[in-house]
Amino acid sequence: MSSIIRASMLCLMLSAVAGTLQAAPGGRLIATGGAMTVEGAAGGGIVPWALLAGYAEDEQFGGSAWYTQVQPKDFTMQAYGAALSLHNRVELSIGKQRFDIDEVIPGEQLEQTILGAKLRLNGDLIYTRLPQMTLGLQYKKNDTFAIPESVGARDDKGLDIYLAASKLWLDGPFHRSLFLNATVRATRANQGGLLGFGGDRRNRLSLQAEASAGLFITRQWVLGVEYRQKPDNLGFAREDDWYDVFLGWFPSKRVSLVAAWSDLGSITGLDDQTGVYLSLQVSQ
């Protein structure tokens, strides 16, 4: 079964389940559930934000299902999954990634499964002076470890821990809504975990900085940028930081679409891995 069909089934399943919980999406403002990262947490494309998936308020359930494809110069990445949010306090997610490395090893791909949890600590995205803050965990299991192990990765599993702070100003520059996010991540993951965890150069958790900014052109369109610092644990090839410039479209609370130009730097020794990023989400 193709990954697109699997992603479509996830979207339909989430919509059906969420529809039994409440007749309409939760009461939060449109776009305040963000999009979904390639790892399954609510946020941008590459950075988890302090937002929770979906639109659930207190005493409500919500969530999102998503499918993403990233097309850098020499590779193809597909990611899909679903997230559930409980009472606007806790987010639980599952994601699957497939990364085609046919340009490096013909016929091969890297795969990873990610289980995530996020807890809102304090603050509110809009209504408090302090930003909304969340503590997140991502348990990552590399499902094709023979290749990462052959290039120096130490483990097939790892745990990322991150702290995110997000704030939305409804009357920002030019009377447009402005969104800012800062995230600090402790990780051993190589290329997000697709090349395993730890390496011959370093095999310990390191702190990495991540940031996002977005300006709402209209109520439904947002233009933004993201940056994600990366560790450099493997000696066989350097690992560069990630960047993207994104355009998000939120025609309703049910559906959103994000397109981006992404720069993933050097991957497995192949430089200039820039390309298009597209992600579709359905939310409740």
CSV table of C-alpha atoms in Angstrom, one decimal:
chain,number,residue,atom,x,y,z
A,1,MET,CA,0.0,0.0,0.0
A,2,SER,CA,1.5,3.3,-1.0
A,3,SER,CA,2.3,5.9,1.7
A,4,ILE,CA,-0.2,8.4,0.1
A,5,ILE,CA,-3.0,5.8,0.6
A,6,ARG,CA,-1.9,5.2,4.2
A,7,ALA,CA,-1.8,8.9,4.9
A,8,SER,CA,-5.3,9.4,3.4
A,9,MET,CA,-6.6,6.6,5.6
A,10,LEU,CA,-5.1,8.3,8.6
A,11,CYS,CA,-6.8,11.5,7.7
A,12,LEU,CA,-10.2,9.8,7.2
A,13,MET,CA,-9.8,7.8,10.5
A,14,LEU,CA,-9.0,11.0,12.5
A,15,SER,CA,-11.9,12.9,11.0
A,16,ALA,CA,-14.3,10.1,11.8
A,17,VAL,CA,-13.1,9.7,15.3
A,18,ALA,CA,-13.0,13.5,16.0
A,19,GLY,CA,-16.4,13.9,14.5
A,20,THR,CA,-17.8,11.6,17.2
A,21,LEU,CA,-16.3,13.7,19.9
A,22,GLN,CA,-17.6,17.0,18.8
A,23,ALA,CA,-19.7,18.3,15.9
A,24,ALA,CA,-17.3,21.1,14.9
A,25,PRO,CA,-13.6,21.9,15.4
A,26,GLY,CA,-12.7,23.4,18.8
A,27,GLY,CA,-13.0,27.0,19.7
A,28,ARG,CA,-9.5,28.3,19.2
A,29,LEU,CA,-8.8,30.8,16.4
A,30,ILE,CA,-8.0,29.5,13.0
A,31,ALA,CA,-4.3,28.6,12.4
A,32,THR,CA,-3.6,28.4,16.2
A,33,GLY,CA,-3.0,24.7,15.8
A,34,GLY,CA,-0.1,25.4,13.5
A,35,ALA,CA,0.8,22.8,10.9
A,36,MET,CA,2.6,19.5,11.6
A,37,THR,CA,6.3,19.0,11.5
A,38,VAL,CA,8.0,16.2,9.6
A,39,GLU,CA,8.3,14.5,13.0
A,40,GLY,CA,4.7,14.7,13.9
A,41,ALA,CA,4.5,17.5,16.5
A,42,ALA,CA,2.4,20.6,16.0
A,43,GLY,CA,4.5,23.4,14.6
A,44,GLY,CA,6.0,24.4,11.3
A,45,GLY,CA,7.7,22.1,8.8
A,46,ILE,CA,10.9,21.5,10.7
A,47,VAL,CA,10.5,23.1,14.1
A,48,PRO,CA,8.0,22.0,16.9
A,49,TRP,CA,6.1,25.0,18.4
A,50,ALA,CA,4.5,25.4,21.8
A,51,LEU,CA,1.1,25.0,20.1
A,52,LEU,CA,-1.0,21.8,20.4
A,53,ALA,CA,-2.4,20.0,17.4
A,54,GLY,CA,-6.0,20.8,16.4
A,55,TYR,CA,-8.3,23.4,17.9
A,56,ALA,CA,-9.4,21.9,21.2
A,57,GLU,CA,-10.0,24.1,24.2
A,58,ASP,CA,-10.4,23.1,27.8
A,59,GLU,CA,-12.6,20.0,28.2
A,60,GLN,CA,-12.3,19.2,24.4
A,61,PHE,CA,-10.5,16.7,22.3
A,62,GLY,CA,-8.8,17.6,19.0
A,63,GLY,CA,-6.0,16.7,16.7
A,64,SER,CA,-4.6,16.5,13.2
A,65,ALA,CA,-3.5,14.0,10.6
A,66,TRP,CA,-0.9,14.9,8.0
A,67,TYR,CA,1.1,13.9,4.9
A,68,THR,CA,4.3,15.6,3.9
A,69,GLN,CA,6.7,15.2,1.0
A,70,VAL,CA,10.1,16.9,0.8
A,71,GLN,CA,12.0,16.9,-2.5
A,72,PRO,CA,15.6,18.0,-2.1
A,73,LYS,CA,17.9,17.8,-5.1
A,74,ASP,CA,19.1,14.1,-4.7
A,75,PHE,CA,16.5,12.6,-2.4
A,76,THR,CA,12.8,12.2,-1.6
A,77,MET,CA,11.3,12.1,1.8
A,78,GLN,CA,7.7,11.1,2.7
A,79,ALA,CA,6.3,11.5,6.2
A,80,TYR,CA,2.8,11.0,7.6
A,81,GLY,CA,1.0,10.5,10.9
A,82,ALA,CA,-1.6,11.7,13.4
A,83,ALA,CA,-1.7,13.7,16.6
A,84,LEU,CA,-4.3,13.9,19.3
A,85,SER,CA,-4.7,16.8,21.8
A,86,LEU,CA,-6.5,16.5,25.1
A,87,HIS,CA,-8.1,19.5,26.9
A,88,ASN,CA,-5.6,21.9,25.3
A,89,ARG,CA,-3.0,20.5,27.7
A,90,VAL,CA,-1.5,17.3,26.3
A,91,GLU,CA,-0.6,16.3,22.7
A,92,LEU,CA,0.2,12.7,21.7
A,93,SER,CA,1.5,11.9,18.2
A,94,ILE,CA,2.8,9.2,16.0
A,95,GLY,CA,4.8,9.7,12.8
A,96,LYS,CA,6.5,7.6,10.1
A,97,GLN,CA,9.3,8.8,7.8
A,98,ARG,CA,10.7,7.3,4.6
A,99,PHE,CA,13.8,8.7,3.0
A,100,ASP,CA,14.8,7.5,-0.4
A,101,ILE,CA,18.6,7.3,-0.8
A,102,ASP,CA,18.7,5.7,-4.2
A,103,GLU,CA,21.2,8.3,-5.4
A,104,VAL,CA,23.7,7.0,-2.8
A,105,ILE,CA,22.7,3.3,-2.5
A,106,PRO,CA,20.5,2.2,-5.4
A,107,GLY,CA,17.2,0.7,-4.2
A,108,GLU,CA,17.6,1.6,-0.6
A,109,GLN,CA,15.7,3.8,1.8
A,110,LEU,CA,15.9,4.9,5.4
A,111,GLU,CA,12.8,4.6,7.7
A,112,GLN,CA,12.0,5.9,11.1
A,113,THR,CA,9.0,5.7,13.5
A,114,ILE,CA,8.5,8.6,16.0
A,115,LEU,CA,6.3,8.6,19.1
A,116,GLY,CA,5.8,12.1,20.5
A,117,ALA,CA,4.3,13.7,23.6
A,118,LYS,CA,3.9,17.4,24.5
A,119,LEU,CA,2.7,19.0,27.7
A,120,ARG,CA,1.6,22.7,27.9
A,121,LEU,CA,3.3,24.1,31.0
A,122,ASN,CA,2.0,27.7,31.2
A,123,GLY,CA,1.0,30.8,29.4
A,124,ASP,CA,-1.3,31.3,26.4
A,125,LEU,CA,-0.5,31.9,22.8
A,126,ILE,CA,-2.6,35.1,22.7
A,127,TYR,CA,-4.2,36.0,26.0
A,128,THR,CA,-1.3,36.2,28.5
A,129,ARG,CA,1.8,38.4,28.5
A,130,LEU,CA,4.0,35.4,28.9
A,131,PRO,CA,4.3,33.1,25.8
A,132,GLN,CA,2.8,29.7,25.8
A,133,MET,CA,5.4,27.1,26.8
A,134,THR,CA,5.5,23.4,26.2
A,135,LEU,CA,7.8,20.5,27.1
A,136,GLY,CA,8.0,17.9,24.4
A,137,LEU,CA,9.5,14.4,24.0
A,138,GLN,CA,10.1,12.4,20.8
A,139,TYR,CA,11.0,8.8,21.0
A,140,LYS,CA,12.6,7.8,17.7
A,141,LYS,CA,13.2,4.3,16.4
A,142,ASN,CA,15.3,3.9,13.2
A,143,ASP,CA,13.8,0.9,11.3
A,144,THR,CA,16.6,0.5,8.8
A,145,PHE,CA,19.7,0.7,11.1
A,146,ALA,CA,22.1,-1.4,9.1
A,147,ILE,CA,23.0,1.6,6.9
A,148,PRO,CA,23.4,4.1,9.7
A,149,GLU,CA,25.5,1.6,11.7
A,150,SER,CA,27.8,1.1,8.7
A,151,VAL,CA,28.6,4.8,8.7
A,152,GLY,CA,29.3,5.1,12.4
A,153,ALA,CA,25.9,5.6,14.2
A,154,ARG,CA,25.9,4.1,17.7
A,155,ASP,CA,22.2,3.4,18.3
A,156,ASP,CA,19.0,2.7,16.5
A,157,LYS,CA,16.9,4.6,18.9
A,158,GLY,CA,17.0,7.9,20.8
A,159,LEU,CA,15.0,10.4,22.8
A,160,ASP,CA,14.8,14.1,21.8
A,161,ILE,CA,13.7,16.5,24.6
A,162,TYR,CA,12.6,20.0,23.7
A,163,LEU,CA,11.3,23.2,25.3
A,164,ALA,CA,9.3,25.5,23.1
A,165,ALA,CA,7.9,29.0,23.6
A,166,SER,CA,5.4,30.6,21.2
A,167,LYS,CA,3.6,33.9,21.1
A,168,LEU,CA,1.0,35.4,18.7
A,169,TRP,CA,0.4,39.2,18.5
A,170,LEU,CA,-2.9,39.9,16.8
A,171,ASP,CA,-2.0,43.5,16.0
A,172,GLY,CA,1.6,43.2,14.9
A,173,PRO,CA,3.5,45.0,12.2
A,174,PHE,CA,1.4,46.7,9.5
A,175,HIS,CA,-1.7,45.7,11.7
A,176,ARG,CA,-1.0,42.1,10.8
A,177,SER,CA,-0.8,39.1,13.2
A,178,LEU,CA,2.8,38.2,14.0
A,179,PHE,CA,3.9,34.8,15.3
A,180,LEU,CA,7.3,34.0,17.0
A,181,ASN,CA,8.6,30.7,18.3
A,182,ALA,CA,11.9,29.6,20.0
A,183,THR,CA,12.7,26.0,20.7
A,184,VAL,CA,15.7,24.4,22.5
A,185,ARG,CA,16.3,20.7,21.8
A,186,ALA,CA,18.5,18.1,23.5
A,187,THR,CA,19.3,15.4,20.9
A,188,ARG,CA,21.7,12.7,19.7
A,189,ALA,CA,19.9,12.3,16.4
A,190,ASN,CA,21.8,12.2,13.1
A,191,GLN,CA,19.7,13.9,10.3
A,192,GLY,CA,16.8,13.9,12.6
A,193,GLY,CA,17.3,10.2,13.4
A,194,LEU,CA,17.2,8.9,9.8
A,195,LEU,CA,21.0,8.1,10.2
A,196,GLY,CA,20.7,6.8,13.7
A,197,PHE,CA,21.8,8.3,17.0
A,198,GLY,CA,25.3,9.3,18.2
A,199,GLY,CA,28.4,8.6,16.2
A,200,ASP,CA,32.2,8.3,16.1
A,201,ARG,CA,32.7,12.0,16.6
A,202,ARG,CA,30.2,12.5,19.5
A,203,ASN,CA,27.8,10.2,21.4
A,204,ARG,CA,26.0,12.4,23.9
A,205,LEU,CA,23.1,14.8,24.0
A,206,SER,CA,23.8,18.2,22.7
A,207,LEU,CA,21.6,21.4,22.9
A,208,GLN,CA,20.4,22.7,19.6
A,209,ALA,CA,18.6,26.0,18.9
A,210,GLU,CA,15.5,26.3,16.7
A,211,ALA,CA,13.4,29.3,15.7
A,212,SER,CA,10.3,30.2,13.6
A,213,ALA,CA,8.6,33.5,12.6
A,214,GLY,CA,5.5,34.1,10.7
A,215,LEU,CA,3.4,37.1,9.5
A,216,PHE,CA,-0.2,36.7,8.6
A,217,ILE,CA,-0.8,38.4,5.2
A,218,THR,CA,-4.5,37.7,5.6
A,219,ARG,CA,-6.5,35.8,8.2
A,220,GLN,CA,-5.9,32.6,6.1
A,221,TRP,CA,-2.4,33.1,4.6
A,222,VAL,CA,0.8,33.2,6.6
A,223,LEU,CA,4.4,33.7,5.3
A,224,GLY,CA,7.3,32.6,7.5
A,225,VAL,CA,10.8,31.3,8.0
A,226,GLU,CA,12.3,28.6,10.1
A,227,TYR,CA,15.8,27.6,11.3
A,228,ARG,CA,16.9,24.4,13.0
A,229,GLN,CA,20.4,23.8,14.3
A,230,LYS,CA,21.8,20.3,13.9
A,231,PRO,CA,24.4,18.2,15.7
A,232,ASP,CA,27.4,16.9,13.8
A,233,ASN,CA,28.1,13.4,15.3
A,234,LEU,CA,29.3,11.4,12.2
A,235,GLY,CA,32.8,11.7,10.8
A,236,PHE,CA,32.0,10.3,7.3
A,237,ALA,CA,29.9,13.4,6.3
A,238,ARG,CA,29.1,16.7,7.9
A,239,GLU,CA,25.6,17.6,9.0
A,240,ASP,CA,24.4,21.1,8.2
A,241,ASP,CA,21.6,23.2,9.8
A,242,TRP,CA,18.2,23.3,8.2
A,243,TYR,CA,16.3,26.3,6.9
A,244,ASP,CA,13.0,26.9,5.2
A,245,VAL,CA,10.8,29.7,3.9
A,246,PHE,CA,7.1,28.7,4.0
A,247,LEU,CA,3.7,29.8,2.9
A,248,GLY,CA,0.7,28.4,4.9
A,249,TRP,CA,-2.9,28.4,3.7
A,250,PHE,CA,-5.7,27.8,6.3
A,251,PRO,CA,-9.0,28.0,4.3
A,252,SER,CA,-10.8,26.5,7.3
A,253,LYS,CA,-10.1,24.8,10.6
A,254,ARG,CA,-10.6,21.5,8.9
A,255,VAL,CA,-7.9,21.7,6.3
A,256,SER,CA,-4.5,23.4,5.8
A,257,LEU,CA,-1.8,23.3,3.2
A,258,VAL,CA,1.9,24.4,3.7
A,259,ALA,CA,4.4,24.9,0.8
A,260,ALA,CA,8.0,25.7,1.5
A,261,TRP,CA,11.4,26.1,-0.1
A,262,SER,CA,13.8,24.1,2.2
A,263,ASP,CA,17.6,24.0,2.5
A,264,LEU,CA,18.8,20.9,4.2
A,265,GLY,CA,22.5,21.5,3.5
A,266,SER,CA,24.7,18.5,3.0
A,267,ILE,CA,23.2,15.0,3.4
A,268,THR,CA,25.5,11.9,3.3
A,269,GLY,CA,28.2,14.0,1.5
A,270,LEU,CA,25.9,15.4,-1.2
A,271,ASP,CA,25.8,19.2,-0.9
A,272,ASP,CA,23.2,21.8,-1.7
A,273,GLN,CA,20.1,19.7,-0.8
A,274,THR,CA,17.5,22.4,-1.5
A,275,GLY,CA,14.0,21.7,-2.8
A,276,VAL,CA,10.3,21.9,-2.3
A,277,TYR,CA,8.3,21.0,0.8
A,278,LEU,CA,4.6,20.3,0.7
A,279,SER,CA,2.3,19.3,3.6
A,280,LEU,CA,-1.4,18.6,3.9
A,281,GLN,CA,-3.2,18.5,7.2
A,282,VAL,CA,-6.8,17.8,8.3
A,283,SER,CA,-7.7,19.0,11.8
A,284,GLN,CA,-10.4,18.8,14.4
